[in-house]
Amino acid sequence: MKRFLGFVKKEFLHIFRDFRTLIILFGIPTAQILIFGFVVSTDIKDAGVAFLDLSKDEISQKLSDKICSSGFFKRTEDLFNYNDINKILKRGKIKAVIIFEKNFGRNLISENKATLSIIADGSEPNTATLITNYITAIVADFNRELVNTSGAGAMLVQPEVRMFYNPGLKSHFMFVPGVITLILILICALMTSVTITREKEFGTMEVLLVSPLRPVQIILGKVMPYFLLSFINVILILLLSWFVFGLPVKGSLVLLLAESMLYILMSLSLGILISTVSSTMQQAIFISMIGMMLPTILLSGFIFPIENMPKIYDWVSSILPPRYFVVIIKNIMIKGTGFLYVWKETLILMVFTAVFIGLSVRNFKIRLE
Amino acid sequence: MKKTVISVKNLVKKFGSFTANDNLNFEVYEGEIFGFLGANGAGKTTALRILSGLSSPTSGEVIVAGYNAKKDPEKIKKNIGYMCQKFSLYSDLTIRENIMLYGGIYGMPKTLIIKRTEDLLDKLSFHEYSDRLIADLPLGLKQKLAFSVAVFHEPKIVFLDEPTGGVDPITRRQFWEMIYETANRGITVFVTTHYMDEAEYCNRVSIMSEGKIVAIDTPAKLKEQYGAKTVEEVFIKIARPDNRPHPLPSPSRLSGRGGNWVGIE
Ligand SMILES: Nc1ncnc2c1ncn2[C@@H]1O[C@H](COP(=O)(O)OP(=O)(O)OP(=O)(O)O)[C@@H](O)[C@H]1O
Ligand SMILES: [Mg+2]
């Protein structure tokens, strides 16, 4: 065990001394997220909102005052019917329209619930997400006050969010899962295959193999740091996307992290497999880049939707593990679904992992003969 | 009286239909310097890899440090040091880190590693370089260090695969002094080389050609037997017997090795 730890430490030294490795490890993911974050402004201050108050009662008045006194929003306009909404959003000065349904206050008292609709301008998806998140938070706060003051059971204002122009806020929400999927396979497959073939190319692998370290220990020792760093990367990306986009993980965070670990494991075993079939670093880079990265970007459905592809690409992409991880991560992060909805994809990733490890072990044995 | 530490009987190694080691038989005794000579592609590295447990023989019996190479390669590994043909330290680590790493891999206790590291740095007068990256060192120093690392854990046997390839003559002398000093400590040295003058420093040598051992004895006896003044002459006579036309290795294969390898003409 002590032998093994010393060996792992050496691998960390390799990583921290190599500027390029560090850039790939942490620079690229951060840059990708940040560039994206800066392209769209993220600061909300006095954002113009319009109100369509169909109820005009005391409670609706109180809530709209609360929203406007938060400092984030400015009451720019008051509307009187639904037809105005379209017009005013088109003018672009207003970021969102807030609608109180008819009999808002009465519904709240008699039925214990009332609906508040938020229609945001989805053409700036980033801002739209933030705005709706803020308003929802203010409403939640309002609900809490209601419960406290009335003392009675739950009286709830239910916010109902709709996007104008870009209903699913597609491009943005697609981006983060895409980055995670790509970065992980890049780091794991590319970096492990390169670091292992580097030892082969420089002859240090011979010395390691002739030492009392077992081949399994050598491989684990080389792969372990990348496992840790990749996992840190996942957390980093999630944090960045939370702070930069206000994009939360809707589903279970634990499940998301566990699935990420599985995907990292799969990518690492793919990297090991690549290293067993390539004898130079160049070969390893070539196989990982051309063989894995490109298809991942093009075919796993996070830039171009798989549904729109010709059948043949669909088949090709079905042998690419990232495709399944994109499904998993989108489900958990964006739709907030649980394990029941992704067990199939999870199983497929496990099978990939097992196959890659099996093939690696076989290749390794042949090489030693 | 002489204790055998390596015993090889009928060793055969095939790669597909190609026979790289063709029925080798020899013994190496404790504490001696055993020279393993042969032209490029003779099969030296192949044999060395089998002896050190890196690859397994196709057939034959190989006993190293008391363990069978086919059945117990892991036990052999604990008892040997190995310096491979390529330079094999990590160039992005410092001298000290490299030494400590190998000490750790061989399971040496931390205090012993630290003590021996200091001793080694003293011996090589490397103290001023100790925190420099290996990449910044000249080749001669690198090779000396690689050798020191190979015997750092005091193995029973050390295998050196062309340790002095491309090194200048002065450093080569110093290198051989280190080899002598190691042998005097009782570590058996098994060394392959292209430099025929180095063969003279060995206690015994074997000469390989096309996968076979064609001669094995002390340098003096070989010279006597072949009526030659140097081992180099012996080598030339063996490599080109008068009764058999021998396919000559092309000069390009011999060049680039540096040094006084005259080759076969
Ligand atoms: N893994 C392998 N597969 C197929 N052939 C091999 C393999 N390893 C070595 N050989 C062949 O076996 C022969 C002997 O190679 P070896 O490396 O043992 O020679 P060598 O005596 O060490 O030569 P050199 O002085 O160049 O190091 C060569 O012809 C080589 O091509
Ligand atoms: Mg060789």
XYZ file of C-alpha atoms and ligand atoms in Angstrom:
666
model
C 0.000 0.000 0.000
C 2.806 2.406 0.880
C 4.474 1.549 -2.401
C 1.278 2.343 -4.167
C 0.823 5.717 -2.485
C 4.312 6.827 -3.397
C 3.528 5.897 -6.927
C 0.273 7.866 -6.937
C 2.127 10.886 -5.597
C 4.512 10.722 -8.516
C 1.597 10.825 -10.920
C 0.292 13.969 -9.260
C 3.743 15.531 -9.648
C 3.651 14.750 -13.372
C 0.303 16.468 -13.661
C 1.134 19.546 -11.633
C 4.456 20.071 -13.402
C 3.013 19.931 -16.865
C 1.458 23.200 -17.835
C -0.424 21.733 -20.771
C -1.977 19.022 -18.671
C -3.189 21.584 -16.173
C -4.680 23.719 -18.920
C -6.579 20.792 -20.332
C -7.650 19.682 -16.880
C -8.966 22.915 -15.482
C -8.464 25.687 -18.006
C -10.690 24.389 -20.746
C -13.773 23.583 -18.684
C -13.571 26.873 -16.810
C -13.041 28.822 -20.007
C -15.924 27.118 -21.745
C -18.323 27.861 -18.967
C -17.085 31.382 -18.377
C -16.984 32.451 -21.997
C -20.520 31.326 -22.186
C -21.395 33.116 -19.030
C -19.867 36.401 -20.097
C -21.441 36.425 -23.512
C -24.752 36.943 -21.784
C -25.012 39.455 -19.006
C -25.942 37.865 -15.738
C -26.529 40.808 -13.485
C -30.093 41.621 -12.735
C -30.778 45.100 -11.481
C -33.908 47.105 -12.090
C -34.964 44.749 -14.842
C -38.089 46.076 -16.460
C -41.226 44.068 -15.748
C -44.817 44.701 -16.720
C -47.837 43.704 -14.630
C -51.151 42.445 -15.882
C -53.308 42.481 -12.792
C -56.687 40.960 -13.616
C -57.697 40.888 -9.985
C -56.591 44.207 -8.529
C -57.112 43.234 -4.923
C -55.176 43.853 -1.774
C -53.072 40.693 -1.934
C -52.086 41.058 -5.566
C -51.088 44.634 -4.779
C -48.980 43.499 -1.879
C -47.166 40.858 -3.884
C -46.422 43.138 -6.825
C -45.043 45.751 -4.417
C -42.849 43.088 -2.867
C -41.479 42.123 -6.264
C -40.724 45.711 -7.214
C -39.197 46.688 -3.898
C -36.684 43.836 -4.133
C -34.323 46.030 -6.137
C -34.088 43.522 -8.945
C -37.168 44.647 -10.800
C -38.717 47.895 -11.905
C -42.388 48.277 -12.653
C -42.172 49.696 -16.150
C -45.681 49.278 -17.408
C -49.175 48.182 -16.437
C -51.137 46.166 -18.936
C -54.857 45.695 -19.164
C -55.378 42.718 -21.397
C -53.612 39.684 -22.818
C -53.117 41.159 -26.265
C -50.704 43.729 -24.938
C -48.264 41.094 -23.718
C -47.046 40.154 -27.147
C -46.653 43.766 -28.202
C -44.726 44.853 -25.193
C -42.340 41.874 -25.177
C -41.599 42.489 -28.840
C -40.502 46.030 -28.052
C -37.733 44.428 -25.955
C -37.707 46.873 -23.049
C -39.547 44.493 -20.797
C -37.849 41.294 -19.637
C -40.932 39.675 -18.213
C -44.644 40.049 -17.715
C -46.239 39.050 -14.430
C -49.898 38.090 -14.509
C -52.275 37.836 -11.581
C -55.245 35.676 -12.470
C -58.803 36.862 -12.020
C -59.936 36.734 -8.390
C -56.361 36.176 -7.256
C -56.944 37.223 -3.654
C -60.301 35.518 -3.337
C -58.930 32.240 -4.714
C -56.107 32.374 -2.266
C -58.436 32.737 0.684
C -61.215 30.396 -0.413
C -59.214 27.679 -2.170
C -55.901 28.235 -0.446
C -54.169 28.607 -3.766
C -53.841 31.094 -6.574
C -51.796 31.214 -9.732
C -49.251 33.794 -10.667
C -47.990 33.500 -14.255
C -44.592 34.703 -15.320
C -43.866 35.129 -19.004
C -40.221 35.799 -19.651
C -38.417 36.849 -22.787
C -36.608 33.661 -23.710
C -34.488 35.179 -26.435
C -31.918 35.876 -23.774
C -32.163 32.535 -22.079
C -29.625 33.279 -19.427
C -31.355 36.377 -18.168
C -34.734 34.742 -18.514
C -33.689 31.890 -16.272
C -32.350 34.233 -13.660
C -35.417 36.442 -13.717
C -37.854 33.601 -13.324
C -35.695 32.087 -10.588
C -35.661 35.398 -8.707
C -39.384 35.951 -9.024
C -40.079 32.394 -7.945
C -37.889 32.943 -4.927
C -39.696 36.150 -4.016
C -43.025 34.353 -4.319
C -41.781 31.560 -2.092
C -40.807 34.158 0.458
C -44.256 35.705 0.183
C -45.850 32.330 0.771
C -43.848 31.896 3.917
C -45.025 35.252 5.209
C -48.615 34.319 4.415
C -48.391 31.187 6.461
C -46.747 33.017 9.335
C -49.212 35.896 9.520
C -52.424 34.002 8.946
C -51.259 31.099 11.056
C -53.713 28.981 9.166
C -52.843 26.067 6.897
C -51.007 26.439 3.663
C -52.110 29.292 1.473
C -50.051 29.148 -1.640
C -49.339 31.327 -4.587
C -48.230 29.044 -7.343
C -45.903 30.629 -9.843
C -46.274 29.317 -13.342
C -43.379 30.084 -15.635
C -43.578 30.363 -19.381
C -40.990 31.408 -21.869
C -41.637 33.564 -24.817
C -39.666 32.832 -28.023
C -37.634 29.961 -26.616
C -39.980 27.741 -24.675
C -37.508 25.094 -23.450
C -34.570 27.485 -23.057
C -32.907 24.852 -25.123
C -29.414 25.939 -26.084
C -28.322 26.945 -22.647
C -29.549 24.055 -20.672
C -28.060 21.768 -23.270
C -24.688 23.360 -22.896
C -23.706 22.379 -19.394
C -24.448 18.654 -19.759
C -22.550 18.815 -23.043
C -19.494 20.379 -21.458
C -19.436 17.853 -18.644
C -19.780 14.941 -21.049
C -17.072 16.195 -23.341
C -14.626 17.328 -20.693
C -14.810 14.066 -18.808
C -14.146 11.902 -21.814
C -11.398 14.279 -22.907
C -9.619 14.241 -19.584
C -10.105 10.614 -18.826
C -9.626 8.882 -22.153
C -7.084 11.240 -23.650
C -5.031 11.956 -20.561
C -4.840 8.399 -19.252
C -3.988 6.930 -22.614
C -1.281 9.567 -23.064
C 0.205 9.207 -19.607
C 0.389 5.428 -19.909
C 1.866 5.427 -23.412
C 4.326 8.082 -22.298
C 5.795 5.589 -19.848
C 5.945 3.011 -22.592
C 7.611 5.365 -25.023
C 10.201 6.615 -22.532
C 11.016 3.131 -21.288
C 9.981 3.844 -17.714
C 7.169 1.310 -18.035
C 9.764 -1.482 -18.287
C 11.289 -0.368 -15.026
C 7.891 -0.226 -13.349
C 6.924 -3.650 -14.670
C 10.180 -5.145 -13.452
C 9.590 -3.706 -9.983
C 7.521 -5.488 -7.330
C 4.527 -3.290 -8.218
C 1.852 -5.392 -9.866
C 0.541 -4.356 -13.272
C -2.857 -3.681 -11.692
C -1.241 -1.351 -9.174
C 0.650 0.456 -11.893
C -2.484 1.065 -13.916
C -4.570 2.013 -10.876
C -1.827 4.307 -9.648
C -1.713 6.098 -12.944
C -5.454 6.367 -13.261
C -6.371 7.301 -9.696
C -5.236 10.949 -9.860
C -7.266 11.447 -13.001
C -10.294 9.955 -11.314
C -9.991 12.422 -8.468
C -9.273 15.418 -10.656
C -12.109 14.584 -13.021
C -14.484 14.345 -10.133
C -13.335 17.716 -8.852
C -13.919 18.980 -12.360
C -17.526 17.833 -12.315
C -18.097 19.704 -9.096
C -16.308 22.744 -10.495
C -18.479 22.781 -13.596
C -21.644 22.369 -11.550
C -20.646 25.226 -9.263
C -19.714 27.469 -12.163
C -22.936 26.798 -13.978
C -24.839 27.481 -10.791
C -23.144 30.815 -10.205
C -22.842 31.887 -13.806
C -26.135 30.647 -15.186
C -28.132 30.189 -12.069
C -28.624 26.702 -13.382
C -29.440 24.378 -10.510
C -29.427 20.610 -10.452
C -33.121 19.819 -10.408
C -32.875 16.139 -9.590
C -30.827 14.338 -6.988
C -27.297 15.669 -6.676
C -26.108 12.399 -5.190
C -27.451 10.473 -8.156
C -25.818 12.922 -10.546
C -22.443 12.572 -8.838
C -22.745 8.791 -8.748
C -23.572 8.663 -12.448
C -20.630 10.970 -13.128
C -18.348 8.571 -11.292
C -19.588 5.727 -13.440
C -18.990 7.761 -16.562
C -15.496 8.736 -15.371
C -14.752 5.085 -14.695
C -15.959 4.172 -18.161
C -13.816 6.891 -19.755
C -10.763 5.831 -17.766
C -11.112 2.232 -18.876
C -11.467 3.462 -22.424
C -8.234 5.428 -21.945
C -6.495 2.322 -20.634
C -7.765 0.345 -23.594
C -6.465 2.972 -26.014
C -3.083 2.843 -24.286
C -2.859 -0.920 -24.751
C -3.283 -0.629 -28.512
C -1.007 2.356 -29.094
C 2.741 2.333 -28.664
C 3.410 6.068 -28.962
C 1.808 9.115 -27.414
C 1.014 10.440 -30.848
C -0.985 7.341 -31.641
C -2.835 7.627 -28.358
C -3.663 11.270 -28.983
C -4.792 10.497 -32.500
C -7.079 7.673 -31.448
C -8.565 9.654 -28.576
C -9.096 12.809 -30.588
C -10.265 11.466 -33.904
C -11.780 8.308 -32.537
C -13.516 9.728 -29.479
C -13.669 13.512 -29.296
C -14.986 14.268 -32.745
C -17.760 11.688 -32.704
C -18.625 12.780 -29.189
C -19.034 16.377 -30.275
C -20.827 15.591 -33.493
C -22.876 12.542 -32.792
C -23.840 12.254 -29.159
C -26.682 14.636 -29.561
C -25.664 17.574 -27.499
C -24.988 19.899 -30.388
C -26.990 18.295 -33.117
C -30.125 16.501 -31.997
C -29.984 12.805 -32.763
C -33.618 12.839 -33.908
C -32.674 14.958 -36.909
C -29.830 12.735 -38.037
C -29.881 10.258 -40.883
C -30.390 6.716 -39.570
C -26.807 5.665 -40.214
C -25.396 8.316 -37.859
C -27.931 7.284 -35.320
C -26.518 3.746 -35.415
C -22.963 4.981 -35.222
C -23.780 7.165 -32.280
C -25.408 4.312 -30.430
C -21.983 2.733 -29.901
C -20.683 5.967 -28.366
C -20.929 5.934 -24.585
C -21.230 9.753 -24.273
C -24.601 9.616 -25.961
C -26.017 7.761 -22.997
C -24.417 9.980 -20.437
C -25.879 13.067 -22.100
C -29.317 11.507 -21.678
C -28.641 10.675 -18.043
C -27.295 14.045 -17.091
C -30.027 15.979 -18.923
C -32.653 13.946 -17.177
C -31.209 14.533 -13.745
C -30.091 18.133 -14.123
C -32.822 19.643 -16.217
C -35.873 17.457 -15.968
C -35.185 16.433 -12.428
C -36.118 12.822 -13.004
C -34.890 9.988 -10.835
C -32.999 6.755 -11.357
C -36.064 4.980 -12.757
C -35.803 7.096 -15.873
C -32.102 6.495 -16.522
C -31.475 2.930 -15.376
C -31.237 1.680 -18.935
C -28.551 4.168 -19.881
C -26.749 3.463 -16.618
C -26.727 -0.225 -17.394
C -25.347 0.440 -20.869
C -22.498 2.513 -19.409
C -21.702 -0.316 -17.009
C -21.539 -2.779 -19.876
C -19.199 -0.445 -21.779
C -16.959 -0.198 -18.725
C -16.818 -3.957 -18.286
C -16.045 -4.516 -21.959
C -13.253 -1.924 -21.983
C -11.650 -3.350 -18.855
C -11.928 -6.893 -20.211
C -10.311 -5.972 -23.514
C -7.541 -4.032 -21.760
C -6.648 -6.954 -19.529
C -6.548 -9.266 -22.541
C -4.333 -6.882 -24.548
C -2.041 -6.336 -21.623
C -1.486 -10.071 -21.206
C -0.709 -10.513 -24.877
C 1.810 -7.703 -24.722
C 3.675 -9.289 -21.841
C 4.016 -12.609 -23.654
C 32.422 -23.205 -4.093
C 30.916 -20.729 -6.565
C 27.293 -20.104 -5.868
C 25.016 -20.051 -8.900
C 22.533 -17.161 -8.941
C 21.274 -17.498 -12.500
C 20.794 -20.822 -14.169
C 19.406 -21.108 -17.684
C 18.650 -24.446 -19.334
C 17.385 -24.851 -22.895
C 15.794 -21.426 -22.956
C 13.774 -20.831 -26.106
C 11.804 -17.664 -26.873
C 9.742 -17.417 -30.028
C 7.848 -14.485 -31.466
C 5.476 -16.208 -33.829
C 7.687 -18.297 -36.091
C 10.767 -16.168 -35.339
C 13.136 -17.605 -32.750
C 14.760 -14.766 -30.806
C 16.458 -16.997 -28.202
C 17.468 -20.379 -29.532
C 18.224 -22.920 -26.820
C 20.363 -20.880 -24.424
C 22.318 -22.607 -21.651
C 24.473 -20.792 -19.116
C 25.077 -20.054 -15.467
C 26.051 -16.893 -13.663
C 27.803 -16.954 -10.293
C 27.329 -14.789 -7.279
C 29.253 -11.520 -7.242
C 30.639 -11.756 -10.756
C 30.382 -9.338 -13.636
C 28.864 -11.234 -16.510
C 29.095 -9.654 -19.962
C 26.382 -10.506 -22.448
C 27.652 -9.608 -25.907
C 26.096 -9.766 -29.339
C 25.343 -7.721 -32.426
C 22.117 -5.791 -32.873
C 19.138 -8.079 -32.870
C 21.120 -11.018 -31.486
C 18.486 -11.470 -28.789
C 20.215 -9.956 -25.752
C 17.339 -7.782 -24.612
C 14.896 -10.624 -25.168
C 16.903 -12.892 -22.852
C 17.337 -10.124 -20.294
C 13.608 -9.517 -20.163
C 12.961 -13.181 -19.490
C 15.598 -13.329 -16.764
C 14.033 -10.347 -15.026
C 10.510 -11.718 -15.144
C 9.218 -9.217 -17.692
C 8.279 -11.795 -20.262
C 7.877 -15.515 -20.025
C 9.954 -18.084 -21.905
C 8.401 -20.223 -24.624
C 10.196 -23.231 -23.151
C 13.172 -24.106 -21.001
C 14.035 -23.634 -17.363
C 15.181 -20.292 -15.974
C 16.131 -19.924 -12.310
C 17.040 -16.466 -11.052
C 17.937 -15.779 -7.426
C 16.459 -19.160 -6.582
C 13.095 -18.609 -8.259
C 11.634 -20.010 -11.436
C 11.067 -17.267 -14.018
C 8.000 -18.925 -15.427
C 6.248 -19.687 -12.148
C 7.493 -17.001 -9.762
C 8.366 -13.878 -11.723
C 7.011 -11.715 -8.889
C 9.511 -13.158 -6.421
C 12.349 -12.606 -8.858
C 11.346 -8.968 -9.202
C 11.886 -8.346 -5.497
C 15.476 -9.551 -5.765
C 16.762 -7.798 -8.833
C 17.511 -4.350 -10.166
C 17.067 -3.455 -13.796
C 18.337 -0.677 -15.984
C 16.715 -0.828 -19.368
C 18.139 0.037 -22.729
C 16.215 3.290 -22.932
C 16.850 5.983 -20.387
C 14.353 5.295 -17.669
C 14.159 8.031 -15.070
C 11.387 10.615 -15.040
C 12.691 13.768 -16.642
C 10.001 15.952 -15.088
C 10.965 14.894 -11.574
C 14.048 16.039 -9.683
C 16.981 13.777 -8.895
C 15.865 13.437 -5.322
C 12.268 12.681 -6.280
C 13.375 9.981 -8.699
C 15.509 8.281 -6.083
C 12.782 8.470 -3.445
C 10.203 7.160 -5.900
C 12.165 4.012 -6.671
C 12.997 3.479 -3.046
C 9.284 3.668 -2.317
C 8.288 1.331 -5.118
C 10.642 -1.300 -3.724
C 9.002 -0.957 -0.343
C 12.039 0.386 1.502
C 11.336 2.052 4.855
C 11.244 5.825 4.709
C 14.181 6.440 7.028
C 16.374 4.088 5.035
C 15.373 5.800 1.796
C 16.303 9.206 3.176
C 19.614 8.003 4.542
C 20.637 6.200 1.369
C 19.531 9.128 -0.766
C 21.924 11.400 1.119
C 24.718 8.816 0.864
C 24.129 8.486 -2.848
C 24.084 12.234 -3.444
C 27.372 12.433 -1.509
C 28.948 9.662 -3.485
C 28.019 11.127 -6.840
C 28.698 14.695 -5.640
C 25.193 15.462 -6.814
C 24.143 17.584 -3.873
C 24.033 20.818 -5.796
C 21.866 19.207 -8.485
C 19.568 17.292 -6.194
C 16.567 19.522 -6.699
C 17.050 19.965 -10.411
C 14.902 18.203 -12.944
C 16.466 15.203 -14.607
C 15.779 16.807 -17.976
C 18.502 19.380 -17.280
C 21.292 16.843 -16.698
C 23.892 15.718 -19.246
C 23.528 12.148 -20.501
C 26.544 10.804 -18.629
C 25.201 11.914 -15.262
C 21.771 10.577 -16.122
C 23.182 7.124 -16.855
C 25.172 7.082 -13.627
C 22.063 8.053 -11.742
C 19.951 5.433 -13.498
C 22.469 2.808 -12.476
C 22.565 4.005 -8.878
C 18.792 3.876 -8.764
C 18.795 0.321 -10.162
C 20.930 -0.853 -7.214
C 19.409 1.514 -4.660
C 17.461 -1.257 -2.938
C 20.537 -3.512 -2.774
C 19.250 -6.293 -5.033
C 20.998 -9.649 -5.362
C 21.425 -9.208 -9.094
C 21.375 -6.162 -11.319
C 20.635 -6.340 -15.037
C 22.091 -3.595 -17.198
C 21.003 -3.360 -20.809
C 23.616 -1.358 -22.740
C 24.153 1.075 -19.905
C 26.905 3.027 -21.635
C 25.336 3.485 -25.048
C 26.246 6.902 -26.442
C 28.202 7.966 -23.335
C 31.629 9.655 -23.590
C 34.754 7.567 -22.763
C 35.561 9.342 -19.492
C 32.086 8.832 -18.085
C 32.211 5.241 -19.307
C 35.314 4.647 -17.206
C 33.646 6.139 -14.173
C 30.605 4.047 -14.897
C 32.663 0.880 -14.908
C 34.240 1.879 -11.637
C 30.747 2.034 -10.212
C 30.032 -1.422 -11.624
C 33.169 -2.791 -9.967
C 32.295 -1.224 -6.693
C 28.821 -2.766 -6.905
C 30.217 -6.217 -7.672
C 32.580 -5.872 -4.713
C 29.560 -5.366 -2.481
C 28.439 -8.831 -3.610
C 25.824 -7.761 -6.130
C 25.965 -9.850 -9.271
C 26.149 -7.688 -12.398
C 24.672 -8.924 -15.660
C 25.522 -6.447 -18.395
C 24.971 -6.298 -22.138
C 27.183 -4.076 -24.198
C 28.221 -3.145 -27.682
C 31.625 -1.858 -26.658
C 34.123 -4.651 -26.995
C 36.725 -2.934 -24.825
C 34.220 -3.115 -21.981
C 34.081 -6.875 -22.394
C 37.637 -6.968 -21.087
C 36.417 -5.647 -17.736
C 34.026 -8.567 -17.245
C 34.806 -11.688 -15.240
C 33.145 -13.814 -17.866
C 31.449 -13.083 -21.156
C 29.056 -14.847 -23.446
C 28.800 -13.997 -27.118
C 25.456 -14.275 -28.817
C 24.732 -14.429 -32.493
C 21.340 -14.835 -34.101
C 19.687 -16.013 -30.945
C 22.361 -18.552 -30.011
C 25.207 -18.397 -27.530
C 28.302 -19.177 -29.595
C 30.986 -18.721 -26.958
C 31.127 -18.345 -23.192
C 34.172 -18.059 -20.933
C 36.541 -15.609 -19.283
C 37.960 -12.982 -21.645
C 41.463 -14.409 -21.203
C 40.447 -17.970 -22.070
C 38.468 -16.810 -25.090
C 41.412 -14.841 -26.416
C 43.664 -17.839 -25.932
C 41.215 -20.210 -27.569
C 40.742 -18.038 -30.643
C 44.337 -16.817 -30.785
C 43.232 -13.235 -30.523
C 44.692 -10.208 -28.763
C 41.399 -8.632 -27.769
C 37.832 -9.742 -27.183
C 36.964 -7.641 -30.174
C 39.087 -9.891 -32.374
C 37.449 -12.920 -30.851
C 34.110 -11.437 -31.683
C 35.060 -10.782 -35.294
C 36.366 -14.322 -35.698
C 33.237 -15.835 -34.242
C 30.879 -13.617 -36.125
C 32.492 -14.514 -39.422
C 33.616 -18.134 -39.400
C 35.635 -18.949 -42.486
C 33.576 -21.933 -43.459
C 30.263 -20.128 -43.708
C 29.241 -16.967 -45.537
C 27.616 -14.716 -43.016
C 24.928 -12.163 -43.805
C 26.509 -8.872 -42.875
C 24.593 -6.399 -40.854
C 24.412 -3.168 -42.809
C 26.746 -0.403 -41.580
C 23.806 1.811 -40.761
C 22.660 -0.660 -38.152
C 26.032 -0.503 -36.507
C 26.561 3.194 -36.651
C 24.879 5.600 -34.319
C 25.881 3.468 -31.362
C 28.991 5.564 -30.937
C 32.246 4.298 -29.517
C 34.719 1.871 -30.884
C 32.491 -0.771 -32.285
C 34.392 -1.773 -35.369
C 31.844 -4.254 -36.531
C 32.078 -6.855 -39.147
C 33.599 -6.112 -42.513
N 7.954 -8.370 -29.020
C 8.605 -8.797 -30.120
N 7.900 -9.295 -31.174
C 8.525 -9.729 -32.274
N 9.849 -9.718 -32.447
C 10.607 -9.236 -31.443
C 10.023 -8.751 -30.236
N 11.022 -8.339 -29.426
C 12.163 -8.550 -30.101
N 11.926 -9.089 -31.302
C 12.933 -9.489 -32.293
O 13.841 -10.337 -31.669
C 15.165 -10.093 -32.143
C 16.077 -9.887 -30.977
O 15.759 -8.639 -30.376
P 16.537 -8.095 -29.097
O 15.912 -6.806 -28.741
O 16.564 -9.159 -28.073
O 17.976 -7.850 -29.688
P 19.223 -7.185 -28.951
O 20.294 -8.193 -28.989
O 18.839 -6.645 -27.653
O 19.562 -6.024 -29.974
P 20.056 -4.544 -29.663
O 21.512 -4.605 -29.566
O 19.609 -3.798 -30.877
O 19.393 -4.084 -28.432
C 15.081 -8.889 -33.070
O 15.130 -9.332 -34.399
C 13.743 -8.295 -32.762
O 13.184 -7.747 -33.923
Mg 18.728 -4.755 -26.824
